[in-house]
XYZ file of N, CA and C in Angstrom:
231
model
N -19.021 51.085 80.977
C -18.458 52.168 80.202
C -17.025 52.403 80.666
N -16.075 52.445 79.722
C -14.677 52.613 80.128
C -14.404 54.013 80.672
N -13.415 54.088 81.505
C -12.983 55.357 82.070
C -11.966 55.963 81.103
N -12.258 57.136 80.576
C -11.351 57.789 79.640
C -10.459 58.768 80.385
N -9.240 58.955 79.897
C -8.334 59.904 80.559
C -8.753 61.340 80.294
N -8.325 62.226 81.146
C -8.556 63.648 80.915
C -7.480 64.119 79.943
N -7.904 64.762 78.859
C -6.970 65.187 77.821
C -7.130 66.669 77.506
N -6.026 67.291 77.169
C -6.067 68.644 76.622
C -6.134 68.510 75.100
N -6.397 69.610 74.423
C -6.460 69.589 72.963
C -5.109 69.183 72.377
N -4.032 69.610 73.006
C -2.690 69.281 72.515
C -2.431 67.774 72.568
N -2.826 67.129 73.651
C -2.610 65.677 73.756
C -3.576 64.913 72.844
N -4.780 65.443 72.636
C -5.720 64.815 71.705
C -5.173 64.914 70.285
N -4.601 66.052 69.947
C -3.991 66.242 68.629
C -2.847 65.246 68.425
N -2.034 65.062 69.438
C -0.920 64.115 69.362
C -1.434 62.697 69.094
N -2.498 62.294 69.789
C -3.091 60.970 69.575
C -3.602 60.799 68.141
N -4.285 61.812 67.639
C -4.812 61.737 66.283
C -3.684 61.623 65.255
N -2.670 62.453 65.393
C -1.559 62.424 64.440
C -0.800 61.102 64.492
N -0.628 60.543 65.681
C 0.048 59.246 65.831
C -0.754 58.123 65.183
N -2.050 58.316 65.052
C -2.914 57.288 64.479
C -3.283 57.558 63.028
N -2.496 58.391 62.353
C -2.655 58.574 60.922
C -3.608 59.664 60.474
N -4.152 60.436 61.390
C -5.019 61.547 61.014
C -4.153 62.734 60.604
N -4.680 63.579 59.733
C -3.967 64.792 59.330
C -4.857 65.995 59.580
N -4.224 67.121 59.848
C -4.963 68.355 60.057
C -5.451 68.836 58.697
N -6.755 68.847 58.503
C -7.328 69.267 57.221
C -7.453 70.785 57.162
N -8.031 71.369 58.228
C -8.230 72.813 58.241
C -8.548 73.255 59.663
N -8.619 74.559 59.824
C -8.981 75.134 61.112
C -9.958 76.264 60.878
N -10.972 76.322 61.718
C -11.936 77.418 61.653
C -12.077 77.968 63.069
N -11.518 79.137 63.279
C -11.499 79.702 64.624
C -10.622 78.845 65.514
N -11.173 78.397 66.641
C -10.409 77.558 67.556
C -10.654 76.073 67.330
N -11.401 75.728 66.289
C -11.706 74.320 66.018
C -10.813 73.781 64.914
N -10.103 72.711 65.211
C -9.240 72.063 64.234
C -9.910 70.777 63.762
N -9.897 70.578 62.453
C -10.566 69.422 61.855
C -9.502 68.480 61.312
N -9.528 67.250 61.819
C -8.581 66.210 61.412
C -9.327 65.161 60.615
N -8.666 64.612 59.576
C -9.305 63.585 58.762
C -8.377 62.397 58.557
N -9.006 61.259 58.325
C -8.325 60.030 57.921
C -9.358 59.227 57.144
N -9.121 59.094 55.837
C -10.070 58.425 54.943
C -11.439 59.089 55.066
N -12.438 58.358 55.522
C -13.790 58.923 55.638
C -14.089 59.454 57.037
N -13.127 59.365 57.936
C -13.354 59.764 59.328
C -12.887 61.185 59.567
N -13.681 61.921 60.337
C -13.392 63.308 60.645
C -13.554 63.512 62.149
N -12.647 64.278 62.728
C -12.729 64.597 64.148
C -12.473 66.080 64.328
N -13.400 66.758 64.981
C -13.262 68.184 65.263
C -12.838 68.330 66.719
N -11.726 69.043 66.929
C -11.217 69.242 68.282
C -11.181 70.741 68.583
N -11.899 71.187 69.626
C -11.791 72.591 70.023
C -10.420 72.809 70.671
N -9.678 73.758 70.151
C -8.296 73.942 70.597
C -8.188 75.173 71.488
N -8.415 74.972 72.791
C -8.283 76.031 73.783
C -7.131 75.631 74.693
N -5.968 76.259 74.535
C -4.765 75.853 75.270
C -4.972 75.740 76.783
N -4.531 74.598 77.309
C -4.568 74.379 78.746
C -5.878 73.856 79.298
N -6.950 73.898 78.528
C -8.243 73.427 79.024
C -8.410 71.935 78.760
N -9.064 71.255 79.685
C -9.373 69.832 79.541
C -10.596 69.712 78.634
N -10.527 68.782 77.683
C -11.653 68.560 76.780
C -12.832 67.934 77.526
N -14.025 68.196 77.041
C -15.243 67.630 77.614
C -15.205 66.099 77.454
N -15.689 65.346 78.439
C -15.676 63.876 78.349
C -16.328 63.315 77.085
N -17.377 63.959 76.571
C -18.020 63.469 75.345
C -17.085 63.575 74.145
N -16.282 64.628 74.097
C -15.330 64.796 72.998
C -14.238 63.738 73.102
N -13.781 63.467 74.311
C -12.748 62.452 74.520
C -13.272 61.080 74.122
N -14.506 60.784 74.487
C -15.123 59.508 74.105
C -15.202 59.387 72.583
N -15.646 60.439 71.924
C -15.742 60.449 70.462
C -14.359 60.268 69.830
N -13.358 60.891 70.404
C -11.981 60.775 69.908
C -11.530 59.317 69.878
N -11.708 58.621 70.982
C -11.296 57.217 71.043
C -12.133 56.336 70.126
N -13.414 56.645 69.993
C -14.275 55.858 69.102
C -13.854 56.013 67.642
N -13.548 57.238 67.214
C -13.176 57.453 65.816
C -11.798 56.853 65.520
N -10.881 56.902 66.476
C -9.568 56.271 66.293
C -9.736 54.762 66.171
N -10.551 54.160 67.049
C -10.782 52.704 67.008
C -11.454 52.289 65.704
N -12.450 53.040 65.267
C -13.171 52.709 64.037
C -12.246 52.780 62.826
N -11.428 53.818 62.757
C -10.495 53.963 61.635
C -9.476 52.825 61.636
N -9.057 52.388 62.811
C -8.098 51.279 62.915
C -8.745 49.963 62.477
N -9.999 49.742 62.839
C -10.699 48.526 62.424
C -10.828 48.454 60.909
N -11.132 49.583 60.284
C -11.257 49.612 58.825
C -9.906 49.319 58.180
N -8.843 49.902 58.724
C -7.498 49.662 58.188
C -7.142 48.189 58.281
N -7.428 47.578 59.423
C -7.115 46.151 59.604
C -7.929 45.276 58.663
N -9.194 45.611 58.455
C -10.032 44.786 57.578
C -9.566 44.881 56.128
N -8.984 45.995 55.744
C -8.454 46.137 54.392
C -7.170 45.332 54.219
N -6.379 45.231 55.286
C -5.134 44.471 55.233
C -5.394 42.973 55.204
N -6.416 42.526 55.915
C -6.738 41.106 56.031
C -8.194 40.871 55.653
N -8.519 40.931 54.362
C -9.917 40.716 53.982
C -10.352 39.278 54.244
N -11.606 39.137 54.642
C -12.168 37.804 54.907
C -12.820 37.283 53.642
N -12.538 36.053 53.326
C -13.124 35.447 52.116
C -14.252 34.545 52.465
């Protein structure tokens, strides 16, 4: 299992935006980002480190969205 970095909500938001996600909406302290069919909910509590499970999910959804983008650019025949 890879070692994930410790991230705050602000740095997680930066990663999502750099990878093509957009802020869809916010409900309370939870911000919802979308890209195509992928959705990521990030609890936005300033200065707090996100839980490791959320960080793992963040990297998984970014990787999955990137794989789909690449497969659309280079379809296999």
